[in-house]
Amino acid sequence: MKIGIGNDHAAVELKNIISEHLKERGCEVVNFGTDTSESFDYPIAGYKVGKAVANGDVDLGILICGTGVGISLAANKVEGVRAVVCSEPFSAKLSRMHNNTNVLAFGARVVGSELAKMIVDEWLDAEFEGGRHERRVNLLNEIDHTRGLKVVDEA
């Protein structure tokens, strides 16, 4: 599995820890973030990872900034991306199972390295369940592709 990882200056250390963890799991890691503590604009990394996921250059993406929020917002602006911010493993797991998320984000100022590894593992090990969740993901895709939702806009 090929994982794109992106980060800002607040998350260099955690990005390196998670990158090593991913490699230990047998993943190929592509770095789209910064490697220095100099100020770095998180939307750049979020956008780069989002584009790589949407284009199929990587299978999934992981984003880390101070809180995970800003960088995930940037990724979610890319059509085809379903990024989620998670600070604990259960939500990460269910985001894959129910929402078929393809980008995971978390905050270096919010979670420690061991919790971050658990979040990543639960997210990567989960699989989309489809079924009743497929309809809902299709509605998300409709919003993404058309910037509308026919069932609401034509009601």
mmCIF file of N, CA and C in Angstrom, residues 20-146:
data_model
loop_
_atom_site.group_PDB
_atom_site.id
_atom_site.type_symbol
_atom_site.label_atom_id
_atom_site.label_comp_id
_atom_site.label_asym_id
_atom_site.label_seq_id
_atom_site.Cartn_x
_atom_site.Cartn_y
_atom_site.Cartn_z
ATOM 1 N N GLU A 20 7.785 5.992 9.872
ATOM 2 C CA GLU A 20 8.515 4.771 10.233
ATOM 3 C C GLU A 20 7.547 3.647 10.592
ATOM 4 N N HIS A 21 6.509 3.984 11.313
ATOM 5 C CA HIS A 21 5.496 2.999 11.683
ATOM 6 C C HIS A 21 4.840 2.405 10.432
ATOM 7 N N LEU A 22 4.531 3.256 9.475
ATOM 8 C CA LEU A 22 3.934 2.786 8.227
ATOM 9 C C LEU A 22 4.888 1.867 7.470
ATOM 10 N N LYS A 23 6.146 2.211 7.436
ATOM 11 C CA LYS A 23 7.141 1.376 6.756
ATOM 12 C C LYS A 23 7.260 0.020 7.444
ATOM 13 N N GLU A 24 7.188 0.016 8.775
ATOM 14 C CA GLU A 24 7.223 -1.245 9.513
ATOM 15 C C GLU A 24 6.023 -2.123 9.178
ATOM 16 N N ARG A 25 4.923 -1.489 8.821
ATOM 17 C CA ARG A 25 3.718 -2.223 8.405
ATOM 18 C C ARG A 25 3.810 -2.687 6.955
ATOM 19 N N GLY A 26 4.860 -2.319 6.256
ATOM 20 C CA GLY A 26 5.043 -2.713 4.869
ATOM 21 C C GLY A 26 4.518 -1.721 3.858
ATOM 22 N N CYS A 27 4.177 -0.534 4.311
ATOM 23 C CA CYS A 27 3.659 0.499 3.406
ATOM 24 C C CYS A 27 4.801 1.287 2.773
ATOM 25 N N GLU A 28 4.562 1.725 1.553
ATOM 26 C CA GLU A 28 5.447 2.695 0.915
ATOM 27 C C GLU A 28 4.930 4.072 1.310
ATOM 28 N N VAL A 29 5.831 4.964 1.710
ATOM 29 C CA VAL A 29 5.428 6.282 2.189
ATOM 30 C C VAL A 29 5.973 7.352 1.254
ATOM 31 N N VAL A 30 5.089 8.254 0.824
ATOM 32 C CA VAL A 30 5.484 9.382 -0.017
ATOM 33 C C VAL A 30 5.284 10.645 0.810
ATOM 34 N N ASN A 31 6.345 11.407 1.003
ATOM 35 C CA ASN A 31 6.340 12.596 1.853
ATOM 36 C C ASN A 31 5.943 13.834 1.046
ATOM 37 N N PHE A 32 4.835 14.454 1.455
ATOM 38 C CA PHE A 32 4.373 15.694 0.832
ATOM 39 C C PHE A 32 4.481 16.870 1.790
ATOM 40 N N GLY A 33 5.065 16.656 2.955
ATOM 41 C CA GLY A 33 5.126 17.695 3.971
ATOM 42 C C GLY A 33 6.499 18.314 4.086
ATOM 43 N N THR A 34 6.661 19.076 5.151
ATOM 44 C CA THR A 34 7.938 19.719 5.421
ATOM 45 C C THR A 34 8.769 18.855 6.363
ATOM 46 N N ASP A 35 10.069 19.041 6.309
ATOM 47 C CA ASP A 35 10.983 18.310 7.187
ATOM 48 C C ASP A 35 11.718 19.252 8.131
ATOM 49 N N THR A 36 11.254 20.500 8.205
ATOM 50 C CA THR A 36 11.902 21.463 9.088
ATOM 51 C C THR A 36 10.857 22.104 10.003
ATOM 52 N N SER A 37 11.356 22.759 11.046
ATOM 53 C CA SER A 37 10.452 23.440 11.984
ATOM 54 C C SER A 37 10.162 24.882 11.549
ATOM 55 N N GLU A 38 10.676 25.289 10.392
ATOM 56 C CA GLU A 38 10.362 26.619 9.868
ATOM 57 C C GLU A 38 8.889 26.673 9.473
ATOM 58 N N SER A 39 8.268 27.803 9.659
ATOM 59 C CA SER A 39 6.844 27.965 9.377
ATOM 60 C C SER A 39 6.495 27.424 7.989
ATOM 61 N N PHE A 40 5.455 26.598 7.947
ATOM 62 C CA PHE A 40 5.011 25.963 6.703
ATOM 63 C C PHE A 40 3.484 26.001 6.678
ATOM 64 N N ASP A 41 2.911 26.427 5.586
ATOM 65 C CA ASP A 41 1.464 26.569 5.461
ATOM 66 C C ASP A 41 0.805 25.204 5.235
ATOM 67 N N TYR A 42 0.028 24.760 6.232
ATOM 68 C CA TYR A 42 -0.614 23.448 6.174
ATOM 69 C C TYR A 42 -1.514 23.236 4.956
ATOM 70 N N PRO A 43 -2.166 24.278 4.384
ATOM 71 C CA PRO A 43 -2.990 23.998 3.199
ATOM 72 C C PRO A 43 -2.198 23.404 2.037
ATOM 73 N N ILE A 44 -0.925 23.726 1.952
ATOM 74 C CA ILE A 44 -0.102 23.191 0.860
ATOM 75 C C ILE A 44 0.010 21.679 0.982
ATOM 76 N N ALA A 45 0.352 21.195 2.169
ATOM 77 C CA ALA A 45 0.485 19.749 2.374
ATOM 78 C C ALA A 45 -0.860 19.052 2.239
ATOM 79 N N GLY A 46 -1.912 19.657 2.791
ATOM 80 C CA GLY A 46 -3.243 19.062 2.686
ATOM 81 C C GLY A 46 -3.693 18.925 1.242
ATOM 82 N N TYR A 47 -3.442 19.961 0.464
ATOM 83 C CA TYR A 47 -3.814 19.942 -0.952
ATOM 84 C C TYR A 47 -3.001 18.907 -1.720
ATOM 85 N N LYS A 48 -1.688 18.864 -1.480
ATOM 86 C CA LYS A 48 -0.830 17.913 -2.199
ATOM 87 C C LYS A 48 -1.238 16.474 -1.928
ATOM 88 N N VAL A 49 -1.494 16.154 -0.673
ATOM 89 C CA VAL A 49 -1.914 14.794 -0.338
ATOM 90 C C VAL A 49 -3.291 14.512 -0.933
ATOM 91 N N GLY A 50 -4.209 15.475 -0.819
ATOM 92 C CA GLY A 50 -5.533 15.303 -1.403
ATOM 93 C C GLY A 50 -5.471 15.024 -2.895
ATOM 94 N N LYS A 51 -4.673 15.796 -3.610
ATOM 95 C CA LYS A 51 -4.522 15.590 -5.061
ATOM 96 C C LYS A 51 -3.924 14.223 -5.366
ATOM 97 N N ALA A 52 -2.936 13.809 -4.591
ATOM 98 C CA ALA A 52 -2.302 12.506 -4.819
ATOM 99 C C ALA A 52 -3.300 11.370 -4.609
ATOM 100 N N VAL A 53 -4.154 11.501 -3.594
ATOM 101 C CA VAL A 53 -5.183 10.487 -3.349
ATOM 102 C C VAL A 53 -6.213 10.511 -4.475
ATOM 103 N N ALA A 54 -6.723 11.679 -4.807
ATOM 104 C CA ALA A 54 -7.759 11.804 -5.836
ATOM 105 C C ALA A 54 -7.270 11.329 -7.200
ATOM 106 N N ASN A 55 -6.001 11.571 -7.499
ATOM 107 C CA ASN A 55 -5.432 11.163 -8.790
ATOM 108 C C ASN A 55 -5.007 9.702 -8.823
ATOM 109 N N GLY A 56 -5.016 9.033 -7.665
ATOM 110 C CA GLY A 56 -4.584 7.639 -7.607
ATOM 111 C C GLY A 56 -3.087 7.457 -7.545
ATOM 112 N N ASP A 57 -2.349 8.537 -7.292
ATOM 113 C CA ASP A 57 -0.896 8.427 -7.161
ATOM 114 C C ASP A 57 -0.511 7.709 -5.874
ATOM 115 N N VAL A 58 -1.372 7.791 -4.860
ATOM 116 C CA VAL A 58 -1.215 7.049 -3.610
ATOM 117 C C VAL A 58 -2.565 6.412 -3.296
ATOM 118 N N ASP A 59 -2.544 5.377 -2.467
ATOM 119 C CA ASP A 59 -3.786 4.690 -2.119
ATOM 120 C C ASP A 59 -4.594 5.451 -1.077
ATOM 121 N N LEU A 60 -3.910 5.986 -0.076
ATOM 122 C CA LEU A 60 -4.534 6.704 1.025
ATOM 123 C C LEU A 60 -3.614 7.829 1.465
ATOM 124 N N GLY A 61 -4.156 8.745 2.280
ATOM 125 C CA GLY A 61 -3.350 9.851 2.781
ATOM 126 C C GLY A 61 -3.460 9.999 4.282
ATOM 127 N N ILE A 62 -2.389 10.493 4.874
ATOM 128 C CA ILE A 62 -2.366 10.819 6.299
ATOM 129 C C ILE A 62 -1.816 12.232 6.430
ATOM 130 N N LEU A 63 -2.527 13.054 7.202
ATOM 131 C CA LEU A 63 -2.163 14.452 7.382
ATOM 132 C C LEU A 63 -2.016 14.781 8.858
ATOM 133 N N ILE A 64 -0.995 15.582 9.174
ATOM 134 C CA ILE A 64 -0.755 15.963 10.563
ATOM 135 C C ILE A 64 -0.370 17.438 10.615
ATOM 136 N N CYS A 65 -1.122 18.201 11.405
ATOM 137 C CA CYS A 65 -0.744 19.572 11.723
ATOM 138 C C CYS A 65 -0.934 19.726 13.226
ATOM 139 N N GLY A 66 -1.068 20.930 13.720
ATOM 140 C CA GLY A 66 -1.229 21.124 15.156
ATOM 141 C C GLY A 66 -2.447 20.419 15.713
ATOM 142 N N THR A 67 -3.603 20.598 15.046
ATOM 143 C CA THR A 67 -4.843 19.958 15.500
ATOM 144 C C THR A 67 -5.383 18.922 14.529
ATOM 145 N N GLY A 68 -4.938 18.953 13.290
ATOM 146 C CA GLY A 68 -5.482 18.092 12.245
ATOM 147 C C GLY A 68 -6.628 18.739 11.500
ATOM 148 N N VAL A 69 -7.173 19.813 12.045
ATOM 149 C CA VAL A 69 -8.371 20.429 11.469
ATOM 150 C C VAL A 69 -8.046 21.182 10.176
ATOM 151 N N GLY A 70 -7.155 22.144 10.242
ATOM 152 C CA GLY A 70 -6.870 22.968 9.068
ATOM 153 C C GLY A 70 -6.377 22.165 7.884
ATOM 154 N N ILE A 71 -5.484 21.238 8.133
ATOM 155 C CA ILE A 71 -4.906 20.450 7.046
ATOM 156 C C ILE A 71 -5.958 19.539 6.411
ATOM 157 N N SER A 72 -6.918 19.047 7.231
ATOM 158 C CA SER A 72 -7.994 18.223 6.679
ATOM 159 C C SER A 72 -8.977 19.068 5.873
ATOM 160 N N LEU A 73 -9.207 20.296 6.304
ATOM 161 C CA LEU A 73 -10.078 21.192 5.533
ATOM 162 C C LEU A 73 -9.517 21.419 4.135
ATOM 163 N N ALA A 74 -8.205 21.597 4.053
ATOM 164 C CA ALA A 74 -7.569 21.790 2.747
ATOM 165 C C ALA A 74 -7.746 20.551 1.876
ATOM 166 N N ALA A 75 -7.514 19.381 2.446
ATOM 167 C CA ALA A 75 -7.651 18.141 1.672
ATOM 168 C C ALA A 75 -9.083 17.943 1.199
ATOM 169 N N ASN A 76 -10.049 18.275 2.045
ATOM 170 C CA ASN A 76 -11.453 18.081 1.691
ATOM 171 C C ASN A 76 -11.929 19.012 0.584
ATOM 172 N N LYS A 77 -11.146 20.002 0.229
ATOM 173 C CA LYS A 77 -11.486 20.875 -0.895
ATOM 174 C C LYS A 77 -11.195 20.204 -2.233
ATOM 175 N N VAL A 78 -10.453 19.101 -2.196
ATOM 176 C CA VAL A 78 -10.096 18.378 -3.417
ATOM 177 C C VAL A 78 -11.204 17.372 -3.723
ATOM 178 N N GLU A 79 -11.767 17.448 -4.924
ATOM 179 C CA GLU A 79 -12.834 16.530 -5.305
ATOM 180 C C GLU A 79 -12.358 15.086 -5.189
ATOM 181 N N GLY A 80 -13.173 14.268 -4.558
ATOM 182 C CA GLY A 80 -12.846 12.852 -4.396
ATOM 183 C C GLY A 80 -12.216 12.508 -3.065
ATOM 184 N N VAL A 81 -11.922 13.513 -2.264
ATOM 185 C CA VAL A 81 -11.305 13.279 -0.954
ATOM 186 C C VAL A 81 -12.382 13.278 0.119
ATOM 187 N N ARG A 82 -12.281 12.305 1.005
ATOM 188 C CA ARG A 82 -13.099 12.246 2.213
ATOM 189 C C ARG A 82 -12.130 12.147 3.384
ATOM 190 N N ALA A 83 -11.710 13.303 3.870
ATOM 191 C CA ALA A 83 -10.739 13.375 4.967
ATOM 192 C C ALA A 83 -11.472 13.484 6.292
ATOM 193 N N VAL A 84 -10.927 12.850 7.310
ATOM 194 C CA VAL A 84 -11.517 12.855 8.643
ATOM 195 C C VAL A 84 -10.436 13.174 9.664
ATOM 196 N N VAL A 85 -10.793 13.967 10.672
ATOM 197 C CA VAL A 85 -9.899 14.250 11.791
ATOM 198 C C VAL A 85 -10.291 13.302 12.925
ATOM 199 N N CYS A 86 -9.333 12.557 13.439
ATOM 200 C CA CYS A 86 -9.610 11.617 14.528
ATOM 201 C C CYS A 86 -8.574 11.776 15.629
ATOM 202 N N SER A 87 -9.081 11.780 16.860
ATOM 203 C CA SER A 87 -8.196 11.868 18.026
ATOM 204 C C SER A 87 -8.236 10.599 18.859
ATOM 205 N N GLU A 88 -8.941 9.591 18.354
ATOM 206 C CA GLU A 88 -8.985 8.296 19.023
ATOM 207 C C GLU A 88 -9.282 7.215 17.977
ATOM 208 N N PRO A 89 -8.922 5.966 18.259
ATOM 209 C CA PRO A 89 -9.005 4.901 17.259
ATOM 210 C C PRO A 89 -10.408 4.511 16.797
ATOM 211 N N PHE A 90 -11.407 4.551 17.674
ATOM 212 C CA PHE A 90 -12.740 4.084 17.309
ATOM 213 C C PHE A 90 -13.329 4.895 16.160
ATOM 214 N N SER A 91 -13.232 6.214 16.232
ATOM 215 C CA SER A 91 -13.745 7.056 15.149
ATOM 216 C C SER A 91 -12.978 6.828 13.853
ATOM 217 N N ALA A 92 -11.690 6.589 13.951
ATOM 218 C CA ALA A 92 -10.885 6.313 12.757
ATOM 219 C C ALA A 92 -11.376 5.033 12.081
ATOM 220 N N LYS A 93 -11.581 4.002 12.880
ATOM 221 C CA LYS A 93 -12.064 2.720 12.351
ATOM 222 C C LYS A 93 -13.428 2.889 11.678
ATOM 223 N N LEU A 94 -14.369 3.518 12.377
ATOM 224 C CA LEU A 94 -15.712 3.668 11.815
ATOM 225 C C LEU A 94 -15.750 4.607 10.620
ATOM 226 N N SER A 95 -14.826 5.565 10.562
ATOM 227 C CA SER A 95 -14.796 6.458 9.401
ATOM 228 C C SER A 95 -14.487 5.688 8.124
ATOM 229 N N ARG A 96 -13.681 4.650 8.238
ATOM 230 C CA ARG A 96 -13.384 3.800 7.074
ATOM 231 C C ARG A 96 -14.551 2.864 6.797
ATOM 232 N N MET A 97 -15.097 2.260 7.862
ATOM 233 C CA MET A 97 -16.154 1.265 7.706
ATOM 234 C C MET A 97 -17.452 1.874 7.183
ATOM 235 N N HIS A 98 -17.789 3.068 7.649
ATOM 236 C CA HIS A 98 -19.077 3.672 7.313
ATOM 237 C C HIS A 98 -18.989 4.788 6.279
ATOM 238 N N ASN A 99 -17.892 5.523 6.260
ATOM 239 C CA ASN A 99 -17.775 6.690 5.377
ATOM 240 C C ASN A 99 -16.752 6.516 4.269
ATOM 241 N N ASN A 100 -16.055 5.398 4.272
ATOM 242 C CA ASN A 100 -15.037 5.103 3.258
ATOM 243 C C ASN A 100 -14.032 6.256 3.111
ATOM 244 N N THR A 101 -13.562 6.756 4.259
ATOM 245 C CA THR A 101 -12.601 7.851 4.212
ATOM 246 C C THR A 101 -11.312 7.405 3.544
ATOM 247 N N ASN A 102 -10.678 8.335 2.856
ATOM 248 C CA ASN A 102 -9.429 8.016 2.174
ATOM 249 C C ASN A 102 -8.259 8.886 2.641
ATOM 250 N N VAL A 103 -8.537 9.795 3.556
ATOM 251 C CA VAL A 103 -7.482 10.601 4.169
ATOM 252 C C VAL A 103 -7.780 10.698 5.667
ATOM 253 N N LEU A 104 -6.773 10.426 6.464
ATOM 254 C CA LEU A 104 -6.856 10.508 7.919
ATOM 255 C C LEU A 104 -6.022 11.692 8.385
ATOM 256 N N ALA A 105 -6.555 12.472 9.309
ATOM 257 C CA ALA A 105 -5.810 13.601 9.875
ATOM 258 C C ALA A 105 -5.884 13.546 11.390
ATOM 259 N N PHE A 106 -4.834 14.023 12.029
ATOM 260 C CA PHE A 106 -4.831 14.180 13.483
ATOM 261 C C PHE A 106 -3.830 15.255 13.852
ATOM 262 N N GLY A 107 -3.899 15.679 15.105
ATOM 263 C CA GLY A 107 -3.092 16.801 15.551
ATOM 264 C C GLY A 107 -1.901 16.389 16.386
ATOM 265 N N ALA A 108 -0.740 16.908 16.042
ATOM 266 C CA ALA A 108 0.477 16.644 16.809
ATOM 267 C C ALA A 108 0.408 17.279 18.196
ATOM 268 N N ARG A 109 -0.419 18.302 18.345
ATOM 269 C CA ARG A 109 -0.599 18.940 19.649
ATOM 270 C C ARG A 109 -1.763 18.330 20.419
ATOM 271 N N VAL A 110 -2.414 17.339 19.821
ATOM 272 C CA VAL A 110 -3.597 16.733 20.418
ATOM 273 C C VAL A 110 -3.324 15.295 20.868
ATOM 274 N N VAL A 111 -2.648 14.514 20.040
ATOM 275 C CA VAL A 111 -2.382 13.110 20.361
ATOM 276 C C VAL A 111 -0.884 12.862 20.432
ATOM 277 N N GLY A 112 -0.499 11.946 21.290
ATOM 278 C CA GLY A 112 0.900 11.523 21.381
ATOM 279 C C GLY A 112 1.214 10.472 20.329
ATOM 280 N N SER A 113 2.461 10.103 20.243
ATOM 281 C CA SER A 113 2.890 9.197 19.174
ATOM 282 C C SER A 113 2.278 7.805 19.293
ATOM 283 N N GLU A 114 2.144 7.270 20.485
ATOM 284 C CA GLU A 114 1.578 5.926 20.627
ATOM 285 C C GLU A 114 0.096 5.915 20.271
ATOM 286 N N LEU A 115 -0.636 6.929 20.702
ATOM 287 C CA LEU A 115 -2.050 7.023 20.335
ATOM 288 C C LEU A 115 -2.185 7.233 18.828
ATOM 289 N N ALA A 116 -1.325 8.040 18.249
ATOM 290 C CA ALA A 116 -1.356 8.269 16.801
ATOM 291 C C ALA A 116 -1.146 6.953 16.048
ATOM 292 N N LYS A 117 -0.239 6.114 16.504
ATOM 293 C CA LYS A 117 -0.027 4.804 15.865
ATOM 294 C C LYS A 117 -1.279 3.942 15.956
ATOM 295 N N MET A 118 -1.940 3.964 17.105
ATOM 296 C CA MET A 118 -3.171 3.181 17.267
ATOM 297 C C MET A 118 -4.263 3.691 16.325
ATOM 298 N N ILE A 119 -4.364 5.003 16.207
ATOM 299 C CA ILE A 119 -5.351 5.599 15.303
ATOM 300 C C ILE A 119 -5.079 5.151 13.868
ATOM 301 N N VAL A 120 -3.826 5.245 13.454
ATOM 302 C CA VAL A 120 -3.434 4.842 12.104
ATOM 303 C C VAL A 120 -3.730 3.365 11.878
ATOM 304 N N ASP A 121 -3.371 2.520 12.828
ATOM 305 C CA ASP A 121 -3.579 1.079 12.665
ATOM 306 C C ASP A 121 -5.055 0.722 12.528
ATOM 307 N N GLU A 122 -5.899 1.303 13.379
ATOM 308 C CA GLU A 122 -7.333 1.014 13.296
ATOM 309 C C GLU A 122 -7.900 1.486 11.962
ATOM 310 N N TRP A 123 -7.448 2.637 11.505
ATOM 311 C CA TRP A 123 -7.931 3.192 10.241
ATOM 312 C C TRP A 123 -7.497 2.317 9.064
ATOM 313 N N LEU A 124 -6.231 1.938 9.049
ATOM 314 C CA LEU A 124 -5.729 1.121 7.936
ATOM 315 C C LEU A 124 -6.311 -0.287 7.928
ATOM 316 N N ASP A 125 -6.557 -0.838 9.106
ATOM 317 C CA ASP A 125 -7.058 -2.219 9.190
ATOM 318 C C ASP A 125 -8.552 -2.335 8.895
ATOM 319 N N ALA A 126 -9.277 -1.236 8.975
ATOM 320 C CA ALA A 126 -10.723 -1.262 8.730
ATOM 321 C C ALA A 126 -11.001 -1.274 7.232
ATOM 322 N N GLU A 127 -12.140 -1.847 6.875
ATOM 323 C CA GLU A 127 -12.566 -1.875 5.478
ATOM 324 C C GLU A 127 -13.975 -1.325 5.363
ATOM 325 N N PHE A 128 -14.252 -0.688 4.246
ATOM 326 C CA PHE A 128 -15.579 -0.138 3.988
ATOM 327 C C PHE A 128 -16.594 -1.271 3.945
ATOM 328 N N GLU A 129 -17.688 -1.116 4.679
ATOM 329 C CA GLU A 129 -18.713 -2.151 4.772
ATOM 330 C C GLU A 129 -19.692 -2.128 3.611
ATOM 331 N N GLY A 130 -19.798 -1.008 2.909
ATOM 332 C CA GLY A 130 -20.777 -0.919 1.832
ATOM 333 C C GLY A 130 -22.186 -0.994 2.387
ATOM 334 N N GLY A 131 -23.061 -1.727 1.707
ATOM 335 C CA GLY A 131 -24.434 -1.889 2.173
ATOM 336 C C GLY A 131 -25.130 -0.556 2.345
ATOM 337 N N ARG A 132 -25.777 -0.376 3.499
ATOM 338 C CA ARG A 132 -26.536 0.860 3.749
ATOM 339 C C ARG A 132 -25.628 2.088 3.724
ATOM 340 N N HIS A 133 -24.343 1.895 3.986
ATOM 341 C CA HIS A 133 -23.402 3.012 3.993
ATOM 342 C C HIS A 133 -23.069 3.487 2.578
ATOM 343 N N GLU A 134 -23.202 2.595 1.607
ATOM 344 C CA GLU A 134 -22.910 2.942 0.212
ATOM 345 C C GLU A 134 -23.805 4.089 -0.261
ATOM 346 N N ARG A 135 -25.088 4.042 0.080
ATOM 347 C CA ARG A 135 -26.027 5.097 -0.323
ATOM 348 C C ARG A 135 -25.582 6.453 0.215
ATOM 349 N N ARG A 136 -25.134 6.459 1.450
ATOM 350 C CA ARG A 136 -24.738 7.712 2.090
ATOM 351 C C ARG A 136 -23.438 8.246 1.499
ATOM 352 N N VAL A 137 -22.508 7.360 1.228
ATOM 353 C CA VAL A 137 -21.258 7.789 0.592
ATOM 354 C C VAL A 137 -21.555 8.312 -0.814
ATOM 355 N N ASN A 138 -22.509 7.691 -1.495
ATOM 356 C CA ASN A 138 -22.904 8.199 -2.819
ATOM 357 C C ASN A 138 -23.490 9.602 -2.729
ATOM 358 N N LEU A 139 -24.232 9.887 -1.656
ATOM 359 C CA LEU A 139 -24.742 11.247 -1.453
ATOM 360 C C LEU A 139 -23.593 12.224 -1.221
ATOM 361 N N LEU A 140 -22.609 11.810 -0.450
ATOM 362 C CA LEU A 140 -21.417 12.657 -0.261
ATOM 363 C C LEU A 140 -20.723 12.905 -1.594
ATOM 364 N N ASN A 141 -20.613 11.863 -2.394
ATOM 365 C CA ASN A 141 -19.981 12.009 -3.710
ATOM 366 C C ASN A 141 -20.769 12.958 -4.603
ATOM 367 N N GLU A 142 -22.099 12.896 -4.523
ATOM 368 C CA GLU A 142 -22.923 13.810 -5.315
ATOM 369 C C GLU A 142 -22.653 15.260 -4.925
ATOM 370 N N ILE A 143 -22.595 15.529 -3.632
ATOM 371 C CA ILE A 143 -22.276 16.884 -3.166
ATOM 372 C C ILE A 143 -20.909 17.300 -3.682
ATOM 373 N N ASP A 144 -19.956 16.378 -3.607
ATOM 374 C CA ASP A 144 -18.595 16.654 -4.029
ATOM 375 C C ASP A 144 -18.525 16.990 -5.520
ATOM 376 N N HIS A 145 -19.218 16.220 -6.347
ATOM 377 C CA HIS A 145 -19.125 16.384 -7.798
ATOM 378 C C HIS A 145 -19.973 17.533 -8.337
ATOM 379 N N THR A 146 -21.117 17.797 -7.685
ATOM 380 C CA THR A 146 -22.041 18.793 -8.239
ATOM 381 C C THR A 146 -22.180 20.038 -7.380
#
